Amino acid sequence: MLTISENKKTLLKDEKPFFYLADTCWSAFTNITDDEWDYYLYKRKVQGFNTIQINILPQWDASATDLVYEPFVDHDPYQINDAYFEHAKEMCKKAKAQGFELALVVLWCNYVPGTWASNFMKDHILPFDCLDGYITKVDETFSEFQPMYVISGDTDFETDETISYYVKAAATLKKLAPKCLYTTHIKGRYTYIPENLYAYLDFLFYQSGHNAQDLSMPYSLSETMQQTYPDKPLINSEPCYEEMGYSRQMYGRWTRYDVRRAAYVSVLSGACAGITYGAGGIYSWHKVNKSFAKFLGEGFDDPKSWEEAMAFPGAWDYGYLKTMLENLNIQSLEARQDLLLNDTNDIRVAKANNGIYLVYVPCNTKVRLDLDCSAYKLQTIDLENRFVANTAYEIKEGKTILAIHPFQDDVLVVIKK
């Protein structure tokens, strides 16, 4: 059973520390065959993932599929398709049997009036009076697995009508499943949560997203969220996805380095309850010679197939982040940018609950810290190759200067007594 830690920064599972490491598989219930699901669970488990994020209803930008899994009979939201939910339930049983937790999105924004997506896709909006039947079915199908219910998906809150949908869903579901944890998945580069919805939430998501024009988003959004909504665990639930095209039809794709950087700067900024990985080709479950919906919203470039995407190396990097924190017995992190003397916020400094300092250096340079490290041992980890070097440094007037490290790309400096 998942609960909130006493420190209000992290999660517990059966009273033990739980670092939320999720993979994004929004289209699982509509696009994945049983054999594909078996392989997917196997691979993500060995990579260290412990949570899967899934959209309960069909994802608006899922890739085309020959499968016919529809939640409503004849697309009528008043007629629940029991077979759809029974199949989804069986998929959840398999995931739970492999040790995964589930983060299930209840209402993606295209199903709710007044959101950025429903303004494009008006024929997908659910009538308000069908919510009781739908939420009841969600509870009957999934609550036995004690999932984390993600009330909203990629949403903004521009109208009172929009907010009323999400408050209705949260209030109804929380009454039916009070032991589950609740959060929202808000749109990229967005930090606002309405007060009457916030009251139902146990922990918070933000998404730094896929816009390449401002690379500060993983940490700047975290800082804003912590200032505005203190005392709830925080997770970047949608950093940039590996090999996904930049948003807004901008030319370029996110690399392994990009997605790794997003993870480390998010967690070291204080969003330390966990992190979510995503891969182009996985979230939409793309297959060779099938079309990809890119006509709406962010306008992403075509993905590679799910088979190719399962081999992307960034997933192993995310598993390593979780393993490294566990091996160092780090259960929470507090951002300590006040210790950084370099004129940048892209280098991130954090202090762990056990007194260890972590410094993430995305690009090779000397690092100056307002910290006397003479009583500490310093090691530099090459995050791409997992090589470890003893860190060369000098102390001047109580401050520490870390020499340029011997590796090619980003590193994590571990400072411990």
XYZ file of C-alpha atoms in Angstrom:
417
model
C 0.000 0.000 0.000
C 1.321 3.421 -0.957
C 1.279 6.272 1.544
C 2.925 9.661 2.051
C 6.142 9.871 4.074
C 6.332 11.826 7.289
C 8.726 14.236 5.584
C 5.960 15.154 3.067
C 8.536 14.900 0.270
C 8.473 11.228 -0.696
C 6.295 8.109 -0.859
C 6.219 4.892 1.127
C 5.226 1.408 0.045
C 4.264 -0.861 2.936
C 5.965 1.674 5.252
C 9.277 1.470 3.367
C 10.794 4.215 1.158
C 9.437 4.104 -2.387
C 11.095 6.052 -5.199
C 8.441 6.382 -7.898
C 10.103 5.328 -11.167
C 7.431 5.255 -13.837
C 7.332 4.501 -17.513
C 4.819 6.263 -19.747
C 2.543 3.815 -21.525
C -0.557 5.936 -22.051
C -2.003 3.707 -24.795
C -1.631 0.353 -23.061
C -5.326 -0.528 -22.802
C -6.071 0.125 -26.481
C -2.945 -0.696 -28.486
C -1.009 -3.546 -26.877
C -1.527 -7.253 -27.490
C -1.229 -9.699 -24.596
C 2.130 -11.037 -25.819
C 3.493 -7.521 -26.270
C 2.350 -6.637 -22.751
C 4.179 -9.654 -21.321
C 7.423 -8.566 -22.988
C 6.965 -4.928 -22.003
C 6.486 -5.832 -18.322
C 9.511 -8.135 -18.382
C 11.779 -5.495 -19.918
C 10.720 -2.583 -17.740
C 10.994 -4.708 -14.597
C 14.603 -5.710 -15.272
C 15.395 -2.065 -16.013
C 14.254 -1.104 -12.530
C 10.885 0.539 -13.156
C 8.230 0.112 -10.471
C 5.263 2.092 -11.849
C 3.389 2.350 -15.155
C 1.406 5.421 -16.192
C -1.656 4.509 -18.284
C -4.617 6.436 -19.667
C -7.840 4.599 -18.762
C -9.619 5.984 -21.830
C -8.149 5.953 -25.367
C -5.201 8.328 -25.761
C -5.942 11.093 -28.289
C -2.553 10.694 -29.987
C -2.209 6.934 -29.809
C -0.804 5.390 -32.955
C -3.197 3.566 -35.262
C -3.949 -0.024 -34.310
C -5.791 -3.045 -35.716
C -7.040 -3.854 -32.220
C -10.601 -2.857 -31.359
C -10.728 -1.983 -27.671
C -13.384 0.648 -26.980
C -14.561 1.729 -23.497
C -18.067 2.625 -24.656
C -20.533 0.709 -26.838
C -20.945 2.493 -30.184
C -19.012 5.440 -28.689
C -21.973 6.149 -26.401
C -20.544 7.250 -23.008
C -23.744 6.133 -21.276
C -23.129 2.533 -22.375
C -20.075 1.049 -20.655
C -18.292 -1.688 -22.604
C -17.662 -4.268 -19.891
C -15.297 -6.261 -22.131
C -12.951 -3.271 -22.456
C -12.682 -2.811 -18.719
C -12.353 -6.540 -18.083
C -9.420 -6.715 -20.499
C -7.807 -3.668 -18.874
C -8.275 -5.341 -15.496
C -6.437 -8.443 -16.676
C -3.546 -6.286 -17.884
C -3.390 -4.650 -14.456
C -3.371 -8.042 -12.753
C -0.308 -9.019 -14.780
C 1.438 -5.751 -13.942
C 0.732 -6.079 -10.236
C 1.927 -9.687 -10.278
C 5.272 -8.379 -11.600
C 5.487 -5.854 -8.743
C 4.384 -2.717 -10.611
C 2.278 0.060 -9.179
C -0.270 1.718 -11.457
C -0.814 5.429 -12.096
C -4.119 5.604 -13.979
C -5.387 8.760 -15.666
C -9.138 9.145 -15.185
C -10.004 12.038 -17.531
C -7.535 13.103 -20.198
C -8.168 16.703 -21.160
C -9.771 15.974 -24.550
C -12.730 14.401 -22.708
C -13.414 17.539 -20.654
C -14.909 20.804 -22.009
C -12.908 24.024 -22.041
C -9.416 22.499 -22.201
C -6.819 23.148 -24.875
C -7.419 19.688 -26.431
C -11.219 19.588 -26.272
C -11.313 22.896 -28.103
C -9.887 20.923 -31.063
C -11.737 17.646 -30.432
C -15.262 18.626 -29.420
C -16.763 15.269 -30.429
C -14.817 13.484 -27.663
C -16.205 15.515 -24.741
C -18.068 13.433 -22.171
C -21.434 14.702 -20.912
C -21.251 15.691 -17.273
C -24.092 13.388 -16.267
C -22.274 10.296 -17.568
C -19.441 10.757 -15.052
C -21.154 8.869 -12.224
C -21.488 5.708 -14.306
C -17.978 5.978 -15.689
C -16.322 6.683 -12.320
C -18.237 3.815 -10.722
C -16.900 1.495 -13.425
C -13.357 2.803 -12.875
C -13.647 2.028 -9.178
C -15.110 -1.434 -9.753
C -12.375 -2.290 -12.236
C -9.198 -0.833 -10.767
C -9.487 0.099 -7.084
C -8.686 -3.423 -5.899
C -5.157 -2.779 -7.220
C -4.862 0.371 -5.080
C -3.613 2.465 -7.988
C -2.592 6.078 -7.872
C -5.499 7.842 -9.526
C -4.404 10.687 -11.784
C -7.598 12.706 -12.010
C -6.618 14.885 -14.971
C -4.490 14.261 -18.029
C -2.361 16.978 -19.671
C -4.922 19.553 -18.667
C -5.315 23.245 -18.103
C -8.103 24.776 -16.007
C -9.372 27.698 -18.062
C -13.075 27.514 -17.181
C -15.267 26.767 -14.169
C -16.925 24.008 -16.197
C -13.558 22.325 -16.737
C -12.777 22.460 -13.039
C -16.221 21.093 -12.145
C -15.535 17.922 -14.146
C -12.296 17.225 -12.336
C -13.685 18.066 -8.897
C -16.643 15.777 -9.583
C -14.326 12.933 -10.637
C -12.000 13.424 -7.657
C -14.798 13.697 -5.085
C -16.709 10.699 -6.437
C -13.699 8.434 -6.783
C -12.118 9.385 -3.471
C -15.364 8.523 -1.693
C -15.385 5.111 -3.397
C -11.633 4.447 -2.989
C -10.395 6.455 0.010
C -7.193 4.435 0.474
C -5.803 5.242 -2.970
C -3.491 8.199 -3.566
C -4.614 11.022 -5.854
C -2.861 13.532 -8.087
C -3.305 15.465 -11.349
C -1.324 15.484 -14.574
C -1.281 19.100 -15.745
C -0.134 20.397 -19.103
C 3.483 21.158 -19.873
C 5.084 24.344 -18.562
C 2.049 24.852 -16.285
C 1.853 25.051 -12.496
C -1.710 26.072 -11.589
C -4.052 23.727 -9.693
C -7.494 25.024 -8.603
C -7.909 25.156 -4.849
C -11.076 23.044 -4.793
C -9.290 20.294 -6.740
C -6.022 20.605 -4.835
C -7.918 19.666 -1.645
C -8.294 16.106 -2.967
C -4.648 15.571 -3.902
C -2.073 13.583 -1.934
C 0.973 14.349 -4.082
C 1.722 16.506 -7.104
C 2.807 16.024 -10.695
C 4.230 18.592 -13.075
C 5.524 18.106 -16.601
C 8.494 19.934 -18.032
C 7.387 18.611 -21.401
C 8.843 18.593 -24.879
C 9.401 22.250 -25.777
C 13.091 22.724 -26.569
C 13.014 26.507 -26.291
C 13.513 26.657 -22.505
C 15.630 23.922 -20.934
C 15.169 25.318 -17.409
C 11.666 23.845 -17.145
C 12.570 20.652 -15.227
C 13.922 22.665 -12.298
C 12.139 26.021 -12.617
C 8.690 24.416 -12.612
C 9.726 22.337 -9.625
C 10.811 25.431 -7.743
C 7.536 27.213 -8.510
C 5.434 24.198 -7.515
C 7.266 23.835 -4.211
C 6.819 27.522 -3.423
C 3.137 27.569 -4.355
C 2.117 24.149 -3.025
C 4.467 23.154 -0.184
C 4.241 20.009 1.901
C 3.246 17.542 -0.814
C 5.593 15.104 -2.609
C 6.463 16.305 -6.107
C 7.302 14.368 -9.299
C 8.130 15.424 -12.837
C 5.668 13.052 -14.478
C 6.458 14.041 -18.054
C 9.949 15.258 -18.866
C 11.039 15.134 -22.485
C 10.646 11.689 -24.057
C 13.638 9.929 -25.576
C 13.785 10.152 -29.405
C 10.550 12.167 -29.492
C 10.404 15.110 -31.857
C 10.444 18.567 -30.302
C 7.004 20.053 -29.769
C 5.386 22.763 -31.909
C 6.727 21.122 -35.071
C 10.224 22.327 -34.258
C 12.972 20.364 -35.985
C 14.950 18.034 -33.696
C 14.588 15.090 -31.331
C 15.354 14.576 -27.654
C 18.481 12.489 -27.084
C 19.498 10.081 -24.374
C 21.550 12.875 -22.805
C 18.574 15.263 -22.860
C 16.218 12.928 -21.047
C 18.891 11.954 -18.512
C 19.617 15.602 -17.791
C 15.899 16.278 -17.277
C 15.715 13.487 -14.711
C 18.692 14.591 -12.635
C 17.900 18.294 -12.582
C 14.291 17.504 -11.622
C 15.177 15.226 -8.726
C 17.993 17.458 -7.443
C 15.682 20.480 -7.569
C 13.604 18.918 -4.775
C 11.097 17.004 -6.909
C 12.533 13.933 -5.262
C 9.539 11.625 -4.802
C 10.368 10.083 -8.160
C 10.661 10.639 -11.894
C 8.935 9.408 -15.046
C 10.607 8.165 -18.217
C 9.006 8.380 -21.635
C 9.972 7.183 -25.111
C 8.656 8.175 -28.496
C 7.012 5.042 -29.884
C 6.098 3.630 -26.467
C 3.499 6.034 -25.096
C 1.518 5.871 -28.366
C 2.515 2.211 -28.967
C 3.573 2.758 -32.550
C 3.841 -0.069 -35.050
C 5.580 -0.237 -38.420
C 3.443 1.068 -41.301
C 0.820 2.527 -38.958
C -0.135 6.182 -38.820
C 0.549 8.544 -35.932
C -1.831 11.302 -34.858
C 0.143 14.520 -35.015
C -2.513 16.892 -36.333
C -3.322 18.361 -32.945
C -1.643 20.477 -30.340
C 2.090 19.946 -30.052
C 2.646 18.487 -33.546
C 5.341 15.893 -32.811
C 7.321 14.190 -35.557
C 6.658 10.503 -36.370
C 7.970 7.999 -33.796
C 9.974 4.854 -34.281
C 8.220 1.535 -33.671
C 7.643 0.305 -30.145
C 10.133 -2.538 -30.744
C 12.881 -0.027 -31.546
C 11.821 2.251 -28.714
C 12.108 -0.533 -26.147
C 15.847 -0.603 -26.946
C 16.447 3.095 -26.241
C 19.287 3.318 -23.671
C 17.795 6.171 -21.637
C 15.485 3.762 -19.821
C 18.555 2.128 -18.263
C 19.786 5.578 -17.178
C 16.567 6.164 -15.266
C 16.833 2.770 -13.615
C 20.392 3.629 -12.616
C 19.248 6.883 -10.986
C 16.835 4.960 -8.779
C 19.434 2.279 -7.955
C 22.082 4.873 -7.126
C 19.790 6.700 -4.688
C 18.848 3.416 -3.040
C 22.485 2.293 -2.728
C 23.393 5.624 -1.115
C 20.382 5.270 1.212
C 19.074 8.637 0.037
C 15.385 8.971 0.835
C 14.826 12.668 0.160
C 16.707 15.608 -1.345
C 16.644 19.328 -0.682
C 17.858 21.748 -3.349
C 20.916 23.720 -2.151
C 21.591 26.108 -5.017
C 22.794 28.607 -2.427
C 26.015 26.554 -2.250
C 26.752 26.923 -5.974
C 29.132 29.761 -6.818
C 29.082 29.239 -10.604
C 26.950 31.742 -12.480
C 24.365 29.221 -13.715
C 21.359 27.308 -12.440
C 21.896 24.409 -14.843
C 24.383 22.833 -12.446
C 22.241 21.463 -9.627
C 23.248 20.975 -5.994
C 21.195 19.059 -3.433
C 21.618 17.757 0.077
C 20.212 14.378 1.071
C 18.481 13.451 4.292
C 21.612 11.529 5.371
C 24.016 14.433 4.833
C 25.297 13.418 1.386
C 25.620 16.190 -1.193
C 24.946 15.551 -4.876
C 26.119 17.853 -7.661
C 24.850 17.317 -11.209
C 27.166 18.824 -13.829
C 25.579 18.729 -17.320
C 28.550 20.230 -19.163
C 32.216 19.976 -18.229
C 33.539 22.896 -16.190
C 35.118 23.712 -12.868
C 32.507 23.736 -10.135
C 32.804 26.142 -7.218
C 30.975 25.387 -3.985
C 30.485 27.456 -0.876
C 31.257 24.337 1.130
C 34.408 23.076 2.806
C 34.735 19.511 1.556
C 38.009 18.711 3.338
C 36.266 16.188 5.611
C 34.417 14.528 2.724
C 35.161 11.919 0.073
C 34.296 13.027 -3.464
C 33.574 10.750 -6.400
C 32.511 11.679 -9.927
C 30.218 9.301 -11.823
C 30.131 9.347 -15.620
C 26.357 8.948 -16.073
C 26.508 7.521 -19.586
C 29.135 4.835 -19.020
C 28.975 4.442 -15.197
C 32.716 5.046 -14.882
C 33.775 6.443 -11.502
C 36.675 8.829 -10.884
C 38.128 10.186 -7.685
C 37.353 13.891 -7.865
C 40.264 16.320 -7.965
C 39.553 19.449 -5.919
C 41.126 22.187 -3.835
C 39.963 24.183 -0.832
C 40.368 27.967 -0.807
C 39.123 30.084 2.086
C 36.607 27.431 3.108
C 35.256 26.984 -0.424
C 35.744 23.961 -2.677
C 36.762 24.096 -6.326
C 36.150 20.882 -8.276
C 38.505 20.385 -11.207
C 37.238 19.708 -14.702
C 36.290 16.032 -14.719
C 37.858 13.483 -17.091
C 34.642 12.417 -18.837
C 32.856 13.501 -22.017
C 29.360 14.504 -20.942
C 27.272 14.882 -17.781
C 28.365 13.626 -14.367
C 27.119 13.334 -10.827
C 29.518 14.266 -8.037
C 28.816 12.436 -4.785
C 30.138 14.175 -1.678
C 29.937 12.140 1.508
C 31.821 11.720 4.756
